CSV table of C-alpha atoms in Angstrom, one decimal:
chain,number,residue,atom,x,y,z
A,1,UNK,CA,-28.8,8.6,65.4
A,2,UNK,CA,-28.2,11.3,62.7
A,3,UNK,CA,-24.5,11.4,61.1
A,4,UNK,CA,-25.1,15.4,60.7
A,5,UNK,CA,-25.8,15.8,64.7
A,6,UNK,CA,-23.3,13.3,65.6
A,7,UNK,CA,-20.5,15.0,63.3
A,8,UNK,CA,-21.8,18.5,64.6
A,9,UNK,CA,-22.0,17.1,68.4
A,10,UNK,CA,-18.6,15.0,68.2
A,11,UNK,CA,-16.1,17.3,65.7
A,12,UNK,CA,-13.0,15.1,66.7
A,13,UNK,CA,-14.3,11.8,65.5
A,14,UNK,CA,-15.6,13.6,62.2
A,15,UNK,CA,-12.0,15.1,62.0
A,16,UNK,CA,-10.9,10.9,62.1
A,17,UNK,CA,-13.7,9.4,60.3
A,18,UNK,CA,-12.9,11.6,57.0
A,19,UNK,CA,-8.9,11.8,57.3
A,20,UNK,CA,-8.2,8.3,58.2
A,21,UNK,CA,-9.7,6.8,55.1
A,22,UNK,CA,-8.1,9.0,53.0
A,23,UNK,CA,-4.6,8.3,54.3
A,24,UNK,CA,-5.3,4.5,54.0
A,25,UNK,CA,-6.7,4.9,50.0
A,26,UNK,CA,-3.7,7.4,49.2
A,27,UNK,CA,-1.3,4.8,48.7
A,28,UNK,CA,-3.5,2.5,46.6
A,29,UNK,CA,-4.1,5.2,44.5
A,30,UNK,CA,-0.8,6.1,44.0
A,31,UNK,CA,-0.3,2.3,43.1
A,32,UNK,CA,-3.1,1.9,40.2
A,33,UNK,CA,-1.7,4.9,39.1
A,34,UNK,CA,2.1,3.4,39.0
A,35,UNK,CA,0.3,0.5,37.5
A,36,UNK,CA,-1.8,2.1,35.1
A,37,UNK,CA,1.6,3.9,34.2
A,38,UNK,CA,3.6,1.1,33.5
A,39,UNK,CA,0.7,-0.6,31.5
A,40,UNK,CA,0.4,2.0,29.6
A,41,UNK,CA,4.5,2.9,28.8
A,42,UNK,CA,4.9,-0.8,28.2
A,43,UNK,CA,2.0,-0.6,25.6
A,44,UNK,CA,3.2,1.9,23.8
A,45,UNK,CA,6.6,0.4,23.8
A,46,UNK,CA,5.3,-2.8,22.2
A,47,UNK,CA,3.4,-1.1,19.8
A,48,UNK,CA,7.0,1.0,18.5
A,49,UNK,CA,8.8,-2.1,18.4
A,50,UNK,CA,6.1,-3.8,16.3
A,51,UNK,CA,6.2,-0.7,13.8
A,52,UNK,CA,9.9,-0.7,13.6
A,53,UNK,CA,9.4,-4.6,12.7
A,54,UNK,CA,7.1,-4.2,10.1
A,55,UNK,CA,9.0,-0.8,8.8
A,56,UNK,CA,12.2,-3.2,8.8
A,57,UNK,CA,10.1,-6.4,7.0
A,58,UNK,CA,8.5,-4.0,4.3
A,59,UNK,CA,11.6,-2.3,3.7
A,60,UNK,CA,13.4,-5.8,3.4
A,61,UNK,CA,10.5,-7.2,1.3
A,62,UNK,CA,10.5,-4.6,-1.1
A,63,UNK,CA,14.0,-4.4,-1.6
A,64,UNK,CA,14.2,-7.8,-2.3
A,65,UNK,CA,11.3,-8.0,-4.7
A,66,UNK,CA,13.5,-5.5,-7.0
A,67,UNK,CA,17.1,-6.9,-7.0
A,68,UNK,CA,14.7,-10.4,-8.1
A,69,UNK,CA,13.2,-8.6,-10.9
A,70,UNK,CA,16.1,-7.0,-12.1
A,71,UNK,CA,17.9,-10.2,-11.5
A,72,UNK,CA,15.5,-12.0,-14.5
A,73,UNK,CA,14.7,-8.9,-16.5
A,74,UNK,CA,18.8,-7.6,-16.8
A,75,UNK,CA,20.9,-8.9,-18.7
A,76,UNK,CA,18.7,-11.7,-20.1
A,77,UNK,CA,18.1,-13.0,-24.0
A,78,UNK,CA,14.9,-11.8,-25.5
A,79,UNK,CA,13.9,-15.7,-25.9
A,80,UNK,CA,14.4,-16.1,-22.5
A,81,UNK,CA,12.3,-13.3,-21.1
A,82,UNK,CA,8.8,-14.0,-19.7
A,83,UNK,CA,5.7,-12.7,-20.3
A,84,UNK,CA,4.9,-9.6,-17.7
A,85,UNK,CA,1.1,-10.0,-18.1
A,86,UNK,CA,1.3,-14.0,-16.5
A,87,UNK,CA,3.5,-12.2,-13.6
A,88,UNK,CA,1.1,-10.5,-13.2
A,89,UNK,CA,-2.1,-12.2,-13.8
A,90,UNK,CA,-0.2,-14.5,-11.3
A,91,UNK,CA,0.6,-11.9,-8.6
A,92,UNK,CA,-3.3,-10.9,-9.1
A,93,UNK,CA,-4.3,-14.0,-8.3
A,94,UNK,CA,-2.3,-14.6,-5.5
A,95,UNK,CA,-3.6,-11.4,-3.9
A,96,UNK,CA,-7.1,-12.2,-4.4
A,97,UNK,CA,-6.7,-15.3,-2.3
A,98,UNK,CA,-5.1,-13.9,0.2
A,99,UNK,CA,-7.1,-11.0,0.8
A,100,UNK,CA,-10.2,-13.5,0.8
A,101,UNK,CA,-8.9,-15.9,3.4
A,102,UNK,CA,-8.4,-12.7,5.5
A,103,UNK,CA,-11.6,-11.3,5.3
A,104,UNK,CA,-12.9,-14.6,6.1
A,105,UNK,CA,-11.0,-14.7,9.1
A,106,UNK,CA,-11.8,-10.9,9.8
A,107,UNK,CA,-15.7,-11.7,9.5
A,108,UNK,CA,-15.4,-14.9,11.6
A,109,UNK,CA,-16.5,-17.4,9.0
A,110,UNK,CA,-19.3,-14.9,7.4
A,111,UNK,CA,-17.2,-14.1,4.2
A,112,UNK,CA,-20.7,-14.6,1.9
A,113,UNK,CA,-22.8,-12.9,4.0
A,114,UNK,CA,-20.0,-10.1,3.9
A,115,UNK,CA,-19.7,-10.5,-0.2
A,116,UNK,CA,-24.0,-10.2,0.0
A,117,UNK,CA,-23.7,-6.7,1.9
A,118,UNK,CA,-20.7,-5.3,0.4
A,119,UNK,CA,-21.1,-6.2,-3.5
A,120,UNK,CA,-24.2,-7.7,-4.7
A,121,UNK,CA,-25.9,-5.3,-2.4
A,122,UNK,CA,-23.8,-2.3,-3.3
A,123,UNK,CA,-23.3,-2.7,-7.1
A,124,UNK,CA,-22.5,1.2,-7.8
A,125,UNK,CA,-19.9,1.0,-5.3
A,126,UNK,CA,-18.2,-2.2,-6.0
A,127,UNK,CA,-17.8,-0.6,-9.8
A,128,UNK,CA,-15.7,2.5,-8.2
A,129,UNK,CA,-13.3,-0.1,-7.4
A,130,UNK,CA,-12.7,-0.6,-11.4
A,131,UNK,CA,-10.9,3.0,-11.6
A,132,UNK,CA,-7.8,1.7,-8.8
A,133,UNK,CA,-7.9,-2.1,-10.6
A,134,UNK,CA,-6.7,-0.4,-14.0
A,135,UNK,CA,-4.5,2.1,-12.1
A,136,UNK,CA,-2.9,-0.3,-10.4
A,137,UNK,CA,-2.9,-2.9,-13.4
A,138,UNK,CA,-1.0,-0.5,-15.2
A,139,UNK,CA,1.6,0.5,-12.9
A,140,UNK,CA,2.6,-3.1,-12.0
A,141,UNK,CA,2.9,-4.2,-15.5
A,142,UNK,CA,4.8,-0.4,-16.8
A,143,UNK,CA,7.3,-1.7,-13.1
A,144,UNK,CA,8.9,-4.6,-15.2
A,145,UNK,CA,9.6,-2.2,-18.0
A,146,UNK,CA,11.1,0.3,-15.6
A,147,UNK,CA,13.1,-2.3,-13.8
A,148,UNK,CA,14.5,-3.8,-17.0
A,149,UNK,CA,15.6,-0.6,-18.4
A,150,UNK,CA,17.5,0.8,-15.0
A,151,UNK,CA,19.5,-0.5,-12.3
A,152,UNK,CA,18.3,-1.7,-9.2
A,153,UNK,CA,19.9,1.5,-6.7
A,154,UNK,CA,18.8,3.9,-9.6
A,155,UNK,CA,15.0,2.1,-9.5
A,156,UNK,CA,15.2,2.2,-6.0
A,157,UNK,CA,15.8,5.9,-5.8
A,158,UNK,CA,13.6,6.9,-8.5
A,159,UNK,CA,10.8,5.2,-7.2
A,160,UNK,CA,10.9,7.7,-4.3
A,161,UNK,CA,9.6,10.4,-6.4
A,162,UNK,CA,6.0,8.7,-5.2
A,163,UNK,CA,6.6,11.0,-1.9
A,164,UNK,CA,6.0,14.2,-4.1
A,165,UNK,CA,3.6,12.6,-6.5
A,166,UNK,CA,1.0,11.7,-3.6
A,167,UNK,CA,1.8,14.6,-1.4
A,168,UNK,CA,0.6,16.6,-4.9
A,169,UNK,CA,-2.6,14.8,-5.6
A,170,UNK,CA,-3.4,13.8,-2.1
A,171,UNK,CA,-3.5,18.4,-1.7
A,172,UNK,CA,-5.4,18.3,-4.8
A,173,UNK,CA,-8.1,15.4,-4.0
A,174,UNK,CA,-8.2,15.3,-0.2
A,175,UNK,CA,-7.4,18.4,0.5
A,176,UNK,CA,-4.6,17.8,2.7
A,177,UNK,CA,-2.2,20.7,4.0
A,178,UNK,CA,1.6,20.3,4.4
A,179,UNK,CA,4.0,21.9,6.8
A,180,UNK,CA,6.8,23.9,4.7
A,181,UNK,CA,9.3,21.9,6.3
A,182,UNK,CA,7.3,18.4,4.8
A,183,UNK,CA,7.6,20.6,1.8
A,184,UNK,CA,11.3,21.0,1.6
A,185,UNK,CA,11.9,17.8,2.7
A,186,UNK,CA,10.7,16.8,-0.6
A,187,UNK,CA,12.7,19.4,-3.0
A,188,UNK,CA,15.2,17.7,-1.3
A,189,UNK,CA,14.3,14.5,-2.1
A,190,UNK,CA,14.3,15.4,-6.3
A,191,UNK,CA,17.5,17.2,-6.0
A,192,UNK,CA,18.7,13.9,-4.6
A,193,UNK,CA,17.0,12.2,-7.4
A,194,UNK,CA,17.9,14.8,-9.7
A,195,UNK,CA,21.9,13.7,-9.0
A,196,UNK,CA,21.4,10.2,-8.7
A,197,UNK,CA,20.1,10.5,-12.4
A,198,UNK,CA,22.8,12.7,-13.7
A,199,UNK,CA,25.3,10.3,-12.7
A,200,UNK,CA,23.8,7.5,-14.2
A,201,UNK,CA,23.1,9.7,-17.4
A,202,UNK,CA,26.6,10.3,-17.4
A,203,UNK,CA,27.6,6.3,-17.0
A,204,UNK,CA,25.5,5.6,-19.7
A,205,UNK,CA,27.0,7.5,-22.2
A,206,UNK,CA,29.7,5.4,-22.6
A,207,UNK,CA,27.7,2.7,-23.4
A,208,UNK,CA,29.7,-0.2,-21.3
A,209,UNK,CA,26.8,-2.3,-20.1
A,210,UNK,CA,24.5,-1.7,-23.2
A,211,UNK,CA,27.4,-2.4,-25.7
A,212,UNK,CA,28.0,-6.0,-23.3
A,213,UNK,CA,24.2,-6.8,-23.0
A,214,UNK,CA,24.0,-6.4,-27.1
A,215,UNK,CA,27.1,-8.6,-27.5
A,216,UNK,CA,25.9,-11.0,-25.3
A,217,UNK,CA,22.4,-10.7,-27.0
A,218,UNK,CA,20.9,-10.1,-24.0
A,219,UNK,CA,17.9,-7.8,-23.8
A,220,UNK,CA,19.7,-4.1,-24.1
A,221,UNK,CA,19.1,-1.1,-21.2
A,222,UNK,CA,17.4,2.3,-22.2
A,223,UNK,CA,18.0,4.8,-19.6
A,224,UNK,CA,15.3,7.3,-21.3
A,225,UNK,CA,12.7,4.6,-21.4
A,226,UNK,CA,13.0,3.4,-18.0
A,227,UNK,CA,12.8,6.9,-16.4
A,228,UNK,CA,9.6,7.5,-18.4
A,229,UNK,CA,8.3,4.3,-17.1
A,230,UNK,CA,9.5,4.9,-13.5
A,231,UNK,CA,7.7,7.9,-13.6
A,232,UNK,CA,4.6,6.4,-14.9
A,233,UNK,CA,4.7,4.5,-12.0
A,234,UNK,CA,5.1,7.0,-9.6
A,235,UNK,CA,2.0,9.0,-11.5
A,236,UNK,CA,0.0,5.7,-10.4
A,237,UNK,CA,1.0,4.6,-7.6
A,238,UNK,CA,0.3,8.2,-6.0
A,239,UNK,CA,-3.2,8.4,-8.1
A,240,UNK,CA,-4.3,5.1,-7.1
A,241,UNK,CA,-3.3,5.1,-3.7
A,242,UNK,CA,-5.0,8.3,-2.9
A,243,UNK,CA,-8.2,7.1,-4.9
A,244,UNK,CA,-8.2,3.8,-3.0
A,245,UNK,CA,-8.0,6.0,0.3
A,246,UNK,CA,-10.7,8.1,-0.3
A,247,UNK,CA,-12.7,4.9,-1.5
A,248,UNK,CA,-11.7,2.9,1.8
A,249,UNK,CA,-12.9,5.7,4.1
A,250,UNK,CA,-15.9,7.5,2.7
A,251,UNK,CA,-19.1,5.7,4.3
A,252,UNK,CA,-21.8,4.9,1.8
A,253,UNK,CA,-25.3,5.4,2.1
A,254,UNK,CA,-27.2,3.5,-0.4
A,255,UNK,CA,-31.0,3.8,-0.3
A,256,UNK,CA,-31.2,5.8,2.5
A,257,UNK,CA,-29.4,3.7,4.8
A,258,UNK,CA,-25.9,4.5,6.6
A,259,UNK,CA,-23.5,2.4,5.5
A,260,UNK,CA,-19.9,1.3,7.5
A,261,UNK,CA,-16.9,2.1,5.2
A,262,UNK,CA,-16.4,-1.6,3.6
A,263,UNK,CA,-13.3,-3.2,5.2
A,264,UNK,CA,-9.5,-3.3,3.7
A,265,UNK,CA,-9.5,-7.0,2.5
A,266,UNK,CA,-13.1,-7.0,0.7
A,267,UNK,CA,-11.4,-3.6,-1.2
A,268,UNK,CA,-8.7,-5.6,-1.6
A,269,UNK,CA,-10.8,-8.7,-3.2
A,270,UNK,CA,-12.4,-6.7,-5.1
A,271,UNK,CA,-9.5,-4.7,-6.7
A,272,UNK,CA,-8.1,-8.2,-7.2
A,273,UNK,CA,-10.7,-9.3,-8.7
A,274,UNK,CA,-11.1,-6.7,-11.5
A,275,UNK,CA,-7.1,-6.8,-12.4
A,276,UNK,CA,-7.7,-10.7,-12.8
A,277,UNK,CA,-10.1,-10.3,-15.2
A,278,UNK,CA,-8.5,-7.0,-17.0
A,279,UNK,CA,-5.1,-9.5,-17.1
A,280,UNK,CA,-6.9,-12.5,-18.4
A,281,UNK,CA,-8.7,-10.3,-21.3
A,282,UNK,CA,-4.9,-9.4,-21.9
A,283,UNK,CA,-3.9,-12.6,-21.9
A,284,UNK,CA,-6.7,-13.8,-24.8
A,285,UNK,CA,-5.6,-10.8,-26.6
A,286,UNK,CA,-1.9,-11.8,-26.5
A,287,UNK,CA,-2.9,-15.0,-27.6
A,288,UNK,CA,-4.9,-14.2,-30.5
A,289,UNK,CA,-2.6,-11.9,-31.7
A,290,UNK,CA,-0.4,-14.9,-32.0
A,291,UNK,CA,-2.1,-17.4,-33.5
A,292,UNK,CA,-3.2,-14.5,-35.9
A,293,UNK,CA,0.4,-14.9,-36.9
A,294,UNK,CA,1.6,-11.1,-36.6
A,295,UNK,CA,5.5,-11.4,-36.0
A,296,UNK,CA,8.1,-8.5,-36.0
A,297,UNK,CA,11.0,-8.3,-38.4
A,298,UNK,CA,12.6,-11.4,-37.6
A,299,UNK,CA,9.6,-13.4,-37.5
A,300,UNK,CA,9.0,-13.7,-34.0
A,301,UNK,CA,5.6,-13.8,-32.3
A,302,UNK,CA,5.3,-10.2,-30.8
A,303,UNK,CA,3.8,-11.3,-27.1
A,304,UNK,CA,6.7,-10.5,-24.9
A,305,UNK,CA,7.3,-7.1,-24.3
């Protein structure tokens, strides 16, 4: 009644017993394999396509965010401009909603309990969160001057110097290492730049579209001061976004206690939050710099820029 003496006693049946079972699981095996293989390559097939959407969506989305803010910064009367701090006290605002209704989502309905934890809680760290806010303050308003002062290819190329800008500060602040192939990749990218601004240096000097925007009395391109604003922008944009990443993933341990990284969208409130108030304190100085009655030469309120 012992397998040991019955294999030992009967070797034959053994020989069956063990061999016939694995012929019968060999081909289910190879199925969950050819299953798991297909589950897997079709995964990972999904998740390209959705990438190549959203790299197709951003890439749509952003150009068409410049060509509308050239469109009603160029070529417009100084009368007719608006205000860049209510764009973006507006945009700000926007943002913060946004950004609140997804972490509500994200928490399941607990968005005060996650407020509690992640700000009143964490006071030290929701202050860090002030150095981004002005960053990024600063480079959206310093955009509208860049965009009124170049043309919307020339922006658009520009604005890739942000590639060599954060691959400079993110080596300096996260210690990052780059291949020298990434490297060259990116002297190529400001030779490119380099040319792109060359020609329009050259176009600009004689004068066509700035002598027709000052006929018209619209508000008149400077190439100088929109490349010095462009690169502003890249300055911040690679500054803040390498803050805000070193922010977003260092945990925090407060009192102690081990603390989770804070989410995306509550960095996202709160940077939102800050550029609200920052913008709104703009906007009350703007205001009482009018009613204070300080005009330029020909008596106009100076509030636009």
């Amino acid at each position: 009644m012992i397998a040991m003496k019955d294999d030992e006693e009967c070797p034959e049946m053994a020989f069956e017993q063990y061999t016939l079972p694995d012929h019968k699981s060999q081909p289910t095996s190879e199925t969950g394999h050819t299953k798991n293989y297909g589950a897997k390559s079709s995964k990972i097939s999904s998740d390209a396509s959705f990438r190549l959407f959203l790299l197709v969506t951003l890439s749509a989305l952003h150009s068409l965010v410049v060509l509308t803010l050239r469109y009603t910064r160029a070529g417009v009367s100084f009368e007719d401009l608006y205000v860049i701090n209510d764009i973006v006290l507006l945009t700000e605002v926007t943002k913060f909603f946004i950004a609140t209704a997804v972490e509500y989502l994200a928490t399941n309905g607990h968005l005060l309990q996650s407020i509690q934890e992640n700000i009143i809680e964490r006071p030290c760290d929701f202050l860090r969160i002030i150095i981004p806010s002005l960053i990024y303050l600063l480079q959206n308003s310093v955009r509208y001057v860049a965009i009124s002062n170049l043309t919307a290819p020339i922006y658009e190329v520009t604005f890739q110097c942000k590639l060599l800008t954060t691959a400079v500060v993110s080596v300096i602040m996260l210690q990052r290492r780059y291949s020298a192939k990434q490297w060259a990749c990116l002297v190529i990218l400001v030779v490119g730049v380099s040319v792109v601004v060359l020609g329009a240096h050259e176009e600009s000097k004689g004068g066509g579209v700035k002598n027709q925007n000052e006929k018209d009395g619209a508000n008149s391109e400077n190439l100088f001061l929109g490349l010095i604003a462009i690169t502003v922008v890249c300055l911040c944009s690679a500054f803040g976004g390498v803050y805000f990443e070193k922010v977003l993933k260092r945990p925090t341990s407060e009192g102690g206690l081990y603390r989770a990284p804070v989410s995306m969208w509550m960095r996202n409130m709160q940077m939102a939050f800050f550029s609200v108030c920052f913008a709104l304190l703009n906007m009350m100085r703007e205001s009482g710099r009018e009613q204070s009655g300080e005009m330029d030469n020909d008596n106009n309120p100076i509030t636009k820029p």
